Amino acid sequence: MKTMFVFAMSICLLLNYAVSAIPKPEEKRVLDHDPLSHAQHYQNDEHNKQYDHEAFLGEDAKTFDQLEADESRRRLGLIVDKIDRDNDGFVNMSELKAWIQYTQRRYIDDDVNRQWKTHNPNNTEKVHWDTYRKNVYGFLDELAAQEPDHPSDEHFSYRTMMKRDRRRWSIADRDGDDELTREEFTDFLHPEESSHMRDVVVTETIEDIDKDSDGKVSVEEYIGDMYRQGEQNEEEPDWVKHERETFTNFRDKNKDGFMDNQEVKDWITPADFDHAEAEARHLIYEADSDADEKLTKEEIIEKYDLFVGSQATDFGEALTRHDEF
């Protein structure tokens, strides 16, 4: 995620307004091209295991760096027992896919629960835009009063973010009453999960990447979103070269040198691609030592570094909440 520093006055005002949900300027709040992980799927032509960890564990992967390898394996075994829903001693494709979907859904549910409580402490049926705006962007009013002639770059960036949130709010607001139900609020916070919000995901993605504001994405803008070149004569890594080829051969379907709105949509929300199933297939392929297309607990623990690494998470919470899984 891309962030900028927040100057000292903003920090003081933010504390007064208790805006725990506020994004920093230029922070990407739409899906970062993949719903399963913030990590790049490939790095230097190699599959990135951190991607697998986040896909397998969801947000719990953030705290998965506190245990020794033996304890990590032990706790992974507890997770495997939970994934094996029919208790036949194997984890098959559908069970692993369901687990990956579950971890992703749990992250979304936790995020919505937290922000719903922040913006709707009385737990009413709906939250009005004015309430949300005051909680998240109310400090802008005081900043404007203090610097009316020369607004800071941070001030301008937050104003831009507020306009984007306003647009997204209006799209999530299906009945047009400027208030969001919990379901609509979920669409607002996680538009990538809702089919009727996909267009705003595309719009915001283009706005993030389109540095010259011409409404389309060039190959340099596409590469620049993933890679920052160091020295002027530094040779690009092979994976960057492959991404250039991917842009030319697959992303830019009409071969005009740019990705337009539809091509960006095909890129970030491909209609015929199931991220959870693809990741489940990858994990089984990597860990299935006897090639029977299903995994024993021993096979998973043997490849524990693929699933969790030498890291840890609060498995107790994952195992005791959501008993329906």
Tab-separated table of C-alpha atoms in Angstrom:
chain	number	residue	atom	x	y	z
A	1	MET	CA	0.000	0.000	0.000
A	2	LYS	CA	1.229	3.457	-0.800
A	3	THR	CA	1.291	5.939	2.113
A	4	MET	CA	2.453	9.474	2.808
A	5	PHE	CA	3.448	10.982	6.156
A	6	VAL	CA	0.797	12.915	8.035
A	7	PHE	CA	1.989	16.242	9.350
A	8	ALA	CA	1.871	16.922	13.081
A	9	MET	CA	-1.241	19.108	13.127
A	10	SER	CA	-3.245	16.450	11.351
A	11	ILE	CA	-2.212	13.907	13.973
A	12	CYS	CA	-3.486	16.089	16.805
A	13	LEU	CA	-6.785	16.715	15.073
A	14	LEU	CA	-7.181	13.066	14.131
A	15	LEU	CA	-6.936	12.118	17.816
A	16	ASN	CA	-9.716	14.534	18.633
A	17	TYR	CA	-11.987	13.016	16.009
A	18	ALA	CA	-11.137	9.350	16.728
A	19	VAL	CA	-10.897	8.464	13.082
A	20	SER	CA	-9.462	4.983	13.256
A	21	ALA	CA	-10.682	4.170	9.745
A	22	ILE	CA	-9.134	7.094	7.903
A	23	PRO	CA	-6.903	6.181	4.980
A	24	LYS	CA	-3.697	8.077	4.388
A	25	PRO	CA	-3.353	10.147	1.210
A	26	GLU	CA	-2.796	8.075	-1.919
A	27	GLU	CA	-3.484	4.853	0.007
A	28	LYS	CA	-5.118	2.290	-2.263
A	29	ARG	CA	-8.397	1.253	-0.721
A	30	VAL	CA	-9.599	-0.953	-3.550
A	31	LEU	CA	-8.305	-4.433	-4.133
A	32	ASP	CA	-4.653	-4.418	-5.043
A	33	HIS	CA	-5.278	-6.591	-8.117
A	34	ASP	CA	-5.707	-9.777	-6.032
A	35	PRO	CA	-8.278	-10.450	-3.310
A	36	LEU	CA	-6.269	-13.154	-1.525
A	37	SER	CA	-3.071	-11.321	-0.607
A	38	HIS	CA	-1.382	-7.940	-0.587
A	39	ALA	CA	1.878	-9.673	-1.514
A	40	GLN	CA	3.004	-9.991	-5.106
A	41	HIS	CA	2.198	-13.478	-6.401
A	42	TYR	CA	5.631	-13.769	-8.033
A	43	GLN	CA	8.953	-12.151	-7.166
A	44	ASN	CA	12.025	-12.420	-9.360
A	45	ASP	CA	10.370	-15.128	-11.438
A	46	GLU	CA	9.778	-17.207	-8.291
A	47	HIS	CA	6.483	-17.970	-6.610
A	48	ASN	CA	6.225	-15.779	-3.494
A	49	LYS	CA	5.556	-17.887	-0.397
A	50	GLN	CA	4.274	-14.852	1.481
A	51	TYR	CA	1.400	-14.799	-1.001
A	52	ASP	CA	0.608	-18.397	-0.064
A	53	HIS	CA	0.783	-17.596	3.648
A	54	GLU	CA	-1.678	-14.721	3.331
A	55	ALA	CA	-4.000	-16.684	1.053
A	56	PHE	CA	-4.003	-19.616	3.484
A	57	LEU	CA	-4.228	-17.622	6.719
A	58	GLY	CA	-5.834	-14.336	5.726
A	59	GLU	CA	-5.068	-11.383	7.969
A	60	ASP	CA	-3.707	-13.735	10.647
A	61	ALA	CA	-0.557	-14.042	8.533
A	62	LYS	CA	0.491	-10.615	9.832
A	63	THR	CA	1.180	-12.073	13.259
A	64	PHE	CA	2.634	-15.325	11.982
A	65	ASP	CA	6.238	-14.509	12.826
A	66	GLN	CA	6.433	-15.251	16.549
A	67	LEU	CA	6.834	-19.021	16.897
A	68	GLU	CA	9.641	-21.483	16.394
A	69	ALA	CA	9.297	-23.957	13.537
A	70	ASP	CA	8.164	-26.862	15.758
A	71	GLU	CA	5.364	-24.849	17.330
A	72	SER	CA	4.377	-23.523	13.929
A	73	ARG	CA	4.060	-27.078	12.637
A	74	ARG	CA	2.020	-28.133	15.665
A	75	ARG	CA	-0.463	-25.324	15.216
A	76	LEU	CA	-0.641	-25.929	11.495
A	77	GLY	CA	-1.767	-29.443	12.361
A	78	LEU	CA	-4.705	-27.974	14.285
A	79	ILE	CA	-5.687	-25.972	11.247
A	80	VAL	CA	-5.487	-29.062	9.025
A	81	ASP	CA	-7.939	-30.868	11.317
A	82	LYS	CA	-10.328	-27.947	10.908
A	83	ILE	CA	-10.010	-27.904	7.106
A	84	ASP	CA	-10.711	-31.649	6.821
A	85	ARG	CA	-14.464	-31.238	7.213
A	86	ASP	CA	-15.410	-34.852	6.444
A	87	ASN	CA	-12.712	-36.206	8.790
A	88	ASP	CA	-11.424	-38.696	6.232
A	89	GLY	CA	-7.785	-37.861	6.918
A	90	PHE	CA	-7.312	-35.944	3.674
A	91	VAL	CA	-7.625	-32.341	2.532
A	92	ASN	CA	-9.069	-32.286	-0.956
A	93	MET	CA	-9.456	-29.468	-3.441
A	94	SER	CA	-12.920	-28.346	-2.352
A	95	GLU	CA	-11.974	-28.325	1.340
A	96	LEU	CA	-8.826	-26.291	0.757
A	97	LYS	CA	-10.645	-23.853	-1.522
A	98	ALA	CA	-13.395	-23.447	1.095
A	99	TRP	CA	-10.776	-22.696	3.750
A	100	ILE	CA	-9.091	-20.036	1.609
A	101	GLN	CA	-12.471	-18.431	0.940
A	102	TYR	CA	-13.259	-18.582	4.647
A	103	THR	CA	-10.060	-16.786	5.695
A	104	GLN	CA	-10.718	-14.055	3.159
A	105	ARG	CA	-14.328	-13.690	4.286
A	106	ARG	CA	-13.280	-13.577	7.939
A	107	TYR	CA	-10.976	-10.660	7.255
A	108	ILE	CA	-13.804	-8.778	5.554
A	109	ASP	CA	-16.266	-9.557	8.363
A	110	ASP	CA	-13.789	-8.423	11.020
A	111	ASP	CA	-13.056	-5.207	9.162
A	112	VAL	CA	-16.733	-4.408	8.663
A	113	ASN	CA	-17.529	-5.193	12.312
A	114	ARG	CA	-14.774	-2.881	13.507
A	115	GLN	CA	-15.693	0.015	11.265
A	116	TRP	CA	-19.444	-0.427	11.790
A	117	LYS	CA	-18.892	-0.011	15.549
A	118	THR	CA	-16.708	3.036	14.952
A	119	HIS	CA	-19.183	4.840	12.728
A	120	ASN	CA	-22.374	3.453	14.258
A	121	PRO	CA	-21.756	3.059	18.012
A	122	ASN	CA	-25.494	2.856	18.715
A	123	ASN	CA	-25.843	-0.005	16.213
A	124	THR	CA	-28.728	1.583	14.349
A	125	GLU	CA	-29.939	0.082	11.084
A	126	LYS	CA	-28.108	2.620	8.893
A	127	VAL	CA	-25.201	5.074	8.864
A	128	HIS	CA	-25.636	8.458	7.176
A	129	TRP	CA	-22.944	9.919	4.924
A	130	ASP	CA	-22.735	13.041	7.098
A	131	THR	CA	-21.869	10.896	10.119
A	132	TYR	CA	-19.203	8.991	8.221
A	133	ARG	CA	-17.786	12.170	6.718
A	134	LYS	CA	-17.560	13.881	10.100
A	135	ASN	CA	-15.855	10.889	11.695
A	136	VAL	CA	-13.313	10.407	8.938
A	137	TYR	CA	-12.831	13.819	7.337
A	138	GLY	CA	-14.184	16.312	9.873
A	139	PHE	CA	-10.682	17.528	10.685
A	140	LEU	CA	-10.513	19.012	7.186
A	141	ASP	CA	-12.947	21.746	8.229
A	142	GLU	CA	-10.573	23.001	10.913
A	143	LEU	CA	-7.593	22.721	8.593
A	144	ALA	CA	-9.423	24.767	5.973
A	145	ALA	CA	-10.136	27.469	8.530
A	146	GLN	CA	-6.475	27.618	9.533
A	147	GLU	CA	-4.990	27.664	6.022
A	148	PRO	CA	-7.672	29.022	3.686
A	149	ASP	CA	-5.289	30.550	1.147
A	150	HIS	CA	-2.614	27.878	0.837
A	151	PRO	CA	-3.946	24.398	1.507
A	152	SER	CA	-1.220	21.829	2.069
A	153	ASP	CA	-0.555	18.858	-0.170
A	154	GLU	CA	-1.906	16.593	2.600
A	155	HIS	CA	-5.069	18.698	2.783
A	156	PHE	CA	-5.562	18.411	-0.968
A	157	SER	CA	-4.939	14.658	-0.868
A	158	TYR	CA	-7.507	14.125	1.870
A	159	ARG	CA	-10.022	16.218	-0.068
A	160	THR	CA	-9.421	13.954	-3.057
A	161	MET	CA	-9.898	10.882	-0.899
A	162	MET	CA	-13.155	12.293	0.468
A	163	LYS	CA	-14.481	12.855	-3.057
A	164	ARG	CA	-13.623	9.274	-3.948
A	165	ASP	CA	-15.336	7.988	-0.826
A	166	ARG	CA	-18.382	10.117	-1.622
A	167	ARG	CA	-18.629	8.603	-5.088
A	168	ARG	CA	-18.201	5.075	-3.749
A	169	TRP	CA	-20.746	5.731	-0.998
A	170	SER	CA	-23.329	6.851	-3.563
A	171	ILE	CA	-22.812	3.703	-5.630
A	172	ALA	CA	-23.074	1.453	-2.575
A	173	ASP	CA	-26.281	3.273	-1.534
A	174	ARG	CA	-28.723	1.161	-3.535
A	175	ASP	CA	-31.910	2.939	-2.414
A	176	GLY	CA	-30.438	6.443	-2.731
A	177	ASP	CA	-31.264	7.661	0.791
A	178	ASP	CA	-27.635	8.644	1.557
A	179	GLU	CA	-27.587	6.106	4.367
A	180	LEU	CA	-25.957	2.698	4.242
A	181	THR	CA	-27.253	-0.487	5.743
A	182	ARG	CA	-24.683	-2.941	7.049
A	183	GLU	CA	-24.822	-4.792	3.722
A	184	GLU	CA	-24.357	-1.565	1.764
A	185	PHE	CA	-21.581	-0.508	4.144
A	186	THR	CA	-19.810	-3.794	3.391
A	187	ASP	CA	-20.039	-2.989	-0.332
A	188	PHE	CA	-18.616	0.461	0.383
A	189	LEU	CA	-15.629	-0.851	2.342
A	190	HIS	CA	-14.967	-3.876	0.094
A	191	PRO	CA	-16.281	-3.088	-3.386
A	192	GLU	CA	-14.201	-5.851	-4.923
A	193	GLU	CA	-16.557	-8.377	-3.324
A	194	SER	CA	-19.729	-6.974	-4.902
A	195	SER	CA	-20.597	-7.335	-8.580
A	196	HIS	CA	-22.450	-4.018	-8.771
A	197	MET	CA	-19.385	-2.213	-7.357
A	198	ARG	CA	-16.875	-3.552	-9.880
A	199	ASP	CA	-16.998	-0.451	-12.076
A	200	VAL	CA	-15.889	1.813	-9.230
A	201	VAL	CA	-13.055	-0.623	-8.502
A	202	VAL	CA	-11.911	-0.188	-12.079
A	203	THR	CA	-12.275	3.607	-11.928
A	204	GLU	CA	-10.264	3.905	-8.719
A	205	THR	CA	-7.582	1.551	-9.990
A	206	ILE	CA	-7.131	3.641	-13.125
A	207	GLU	CA	-6.989	6.813	-11.035
A	208	ASP	CA	-4.262	5.261	-8.875
A	209	ILE	CA	-2.098	4.153	-11.792
A	210	ASP	CA	-2.863	6.764	-14.480
A	211	LYS	CA	-0.195	9.341	-13.645
A	212	ASP	CA	-0.816	11.582	-16.679
A	213	SER	CA	-4.604	11.550	-16.111
A	214	ASP	CA	-5.485	10.629	-19.700
A	215	GLY	CA	-8.008	8.028	-18.557
A	216	LYS	CA	-6.026	4.978	-19.645
A	217	VAL	CA	-2.994	2.994	-18.522
A	218	SER	CA	0.225	2.911	-20.521
A	219	VAL	CA	2.774	0.137	-20.198
A	220	GLU	CA	5.059	2.451	-18.199
A	221	GLU	CA	2.241	3.277	-15.794
A	222	TYR	CA	1.411	-0.409	-15.517
A	223	ILE	CA	5.027	-1.303	-14.723
A	224	GLY	CA	5.472	1.745	-12.488
A	225	ASP	CA	2.686	0.540	-10.227
A	226	MET	CA	4.719	-2.590	-9.419
A	227	TYR	CA	8.353	-1.599	-9.877
A	228	ARG	CA	10.482	1.439	-9.097
A	229	GLN	CA	13.717	1.591	-11.031
A	230	GLY	CA	16.840	2.443	-9.036
A	231	GLU	CA	19.875	3.674	-10.946
A	232	GLN	CA	19.243	5.173	-14.362
A	233	ASN	CA	21.138	2.416	-16.187
A	234	GLU	CA	19.966	-0.390	-13.912
A	235	GLU	CA	18.754	-3.407	-15.865
A	236	GLU	CA	15.195	-4.428	-15.193
A	237	PRO	CA	14.655	-7.790	-13.463
A	238	ASP	CA	13.378	-10.615	-15.615
A	239	TRP	CA	9.955	-10.542	-13.952
A	240	VAL	CA	9.535	-6.907	-15.014
A	241	LYS	CA	10.424	-7.812	-18.583
A	242	HIS	CA	7.835	-10.584	-18.444
A	243	GLU	CA	5.238	-8.120	-17.179
A	244	ARG	CA	5.962	-5.859	-20.143
A	245	GLU	CA	5.386	-8.820	-22.440
A	246	THR	CA	2.203	-9.684	-20.560
A	247	PHE	CA	0.957	-6.131	-21.021
A	248	THR	CA	1.651	-6.228	-24.760
A	249	ASN	CA	0.439	-9.750	-25.422
A	250	PHE	CA	-2.497	-10.091	-23.044
A	251	ARG	CA	-3.502	-6.920	-21.178
A	252	ASP	CA	-3.617	-4.578	-24.196
A	253	LYS	CA	-6.142	-6.566	-26.192
A	254	ASN	CA	-6.770	-3.992	-28.929
A	255	LYS	CA	-3.017	-3.327	-29.327
A	256	ASP	CA	-3.261	0.461	-29.050
A	257	GLY	CA	-0.492	0.678	-26.448
A	258	PHE	CA	-2.825	1.301	-23.512
A	259	MET	CA	-5.269	-0.468	-21.246
A	260	ASP	CA	-8.688	1.144	-21.455
A	261	ASN	CA	-11.498	0.785	-18.937
A	262	GLN	CA	-12.632	-2.653	-20.119
A	263	GLU	CA	-9.079	-3.982	-20.366
A	264	VAL	CA	-8.332	-2.852	-16.804
A	265	LYS	CA	-11.538	-4.548	-15.681
A	266	ASP	CA	-10.495	-7.777	-17.400
A	267	TRP	CA	-7.139	-7.500	-15.613
A	268	ILE	CA	-8.259	-6.921	-12.021
A	269	THR	CA	-11.608	-8.742	-12.032
A	270	PRO	CA	-11.301	-11.494	-14.654
A	271	ALA	CA	-14.668	-13.140	-15.115
A	272	ASP	CA	-13.310	-16.625	-15.708
A	273	PHE	CA	-10.641	-16.776	-12.981
A	274	ASP	CA	-11.215	-18.090	-9.460
A	275	HIS	CA	-8.359	-16.896	-7.217
A	276	ALA	CA	-9.218	-19.260	-4.367
A	277	GLU	CA	-9.381	-22.301	-6.620
A	278	ALA	CA	-6.146	-21.375	-8.378
A	279	GLU	CA	-4.349	-21.004	-5.050
A	280	ALA	CA	-5.780	-24.286	-3.741
A	281	ARG	CA	-4.549	-26.049	-6.888
A	282	HIS	CA	-1.102	-24.524	-6.469
A	283	LEU	CA	-0.817	-25.591	-2.816
A	284	ILE	CA	-1.912	-29.141	-3.592
A	285	TYR	CA	0.469	-29.356	-6.537
A	286	GLU	CA	3.398	-28.223	-4.387
A	287	ALA	CA	2.663	-30.427	-1.360
A	288	ASP	CA	1.144	-33.573	-2.921
A	289	SER	CA	4.145	-35.909	-2.710
A	290	ASP	CA	2.261	-39.019	-3.896
A	291	ALA	CA	0.341	-37.216	-6.670
A	292	ASP	CA	-3.100	-38.424	-5.541
A	293	GLU	CA	-4.523	-34.892	-5.802
A	294	LYS	CA	-5.269	-34.617	-2.091
A	295	LEU	CA	-3.159	-33.883	0.964
A	296	THR	CA	-2.569	-35.751	4.186
A	297	LYS	CA	-1.719	-33.871	7.360
A	298	GLU	CA	1.821	-35.232	7.051
A	299	GLU	CA	2.208	-33.845	3.520
A	300	ILE	CA	1.013	-30.405	4.624
A	301	ILE	CA	3.234	-30.300	7.709
A	302	GLU	CA	6.190	-31.510	5.657
A	303	LYS	CA	5.678	-28.420	3.494
A	304	TYR	CA	4.787	-26.156	6.399
A	305	ASP	CA	7.008	-23.385	5.039
A	306	LEU	CA	4.738	-23.243	1.975
A	307	PHE	CA	1.594	-22.835	4.073
A	308	VAL	CA	2.755	-20.837	7.083
A	309	GLY	CA	6.537	-20.631	7.245
A	310	SER	CA	8.321	-20.300	10.602
A	311	GLN	CA	5.617	-17.963	11.748
A	312	ALA	CA	2.604	-18.059	14.027
A	313	THR	CA	-0.944	-16.849	14.343
A	314	ASP	CA	-3.706	-16.918	16.909
A	315	PHE	CA	-5.038	-20.248	15.772
A	316	GLY	CA	-7.176	-20.409	18.914
A	317	GLU	CA	-9.271	-17.541	17.598
A	318	ALA	CA	-9.482	-19.095	14.143
A	319	LEU	CA	-10.581	-22.386	15.615
A	320	THR	CA	-13.091	-21.184	18.215
A	321	ARG	CA	-14.853	-18.461	16.239
A	322	HIS	CA	-17.007	-19.417	13.284
A	323	ASP	CA	-17.784	-22.927	14.486
A	324	GLU	CA	-20.057	-23.274	11.469
A	325	PHE	CA	-16.985	-23.856	9.347
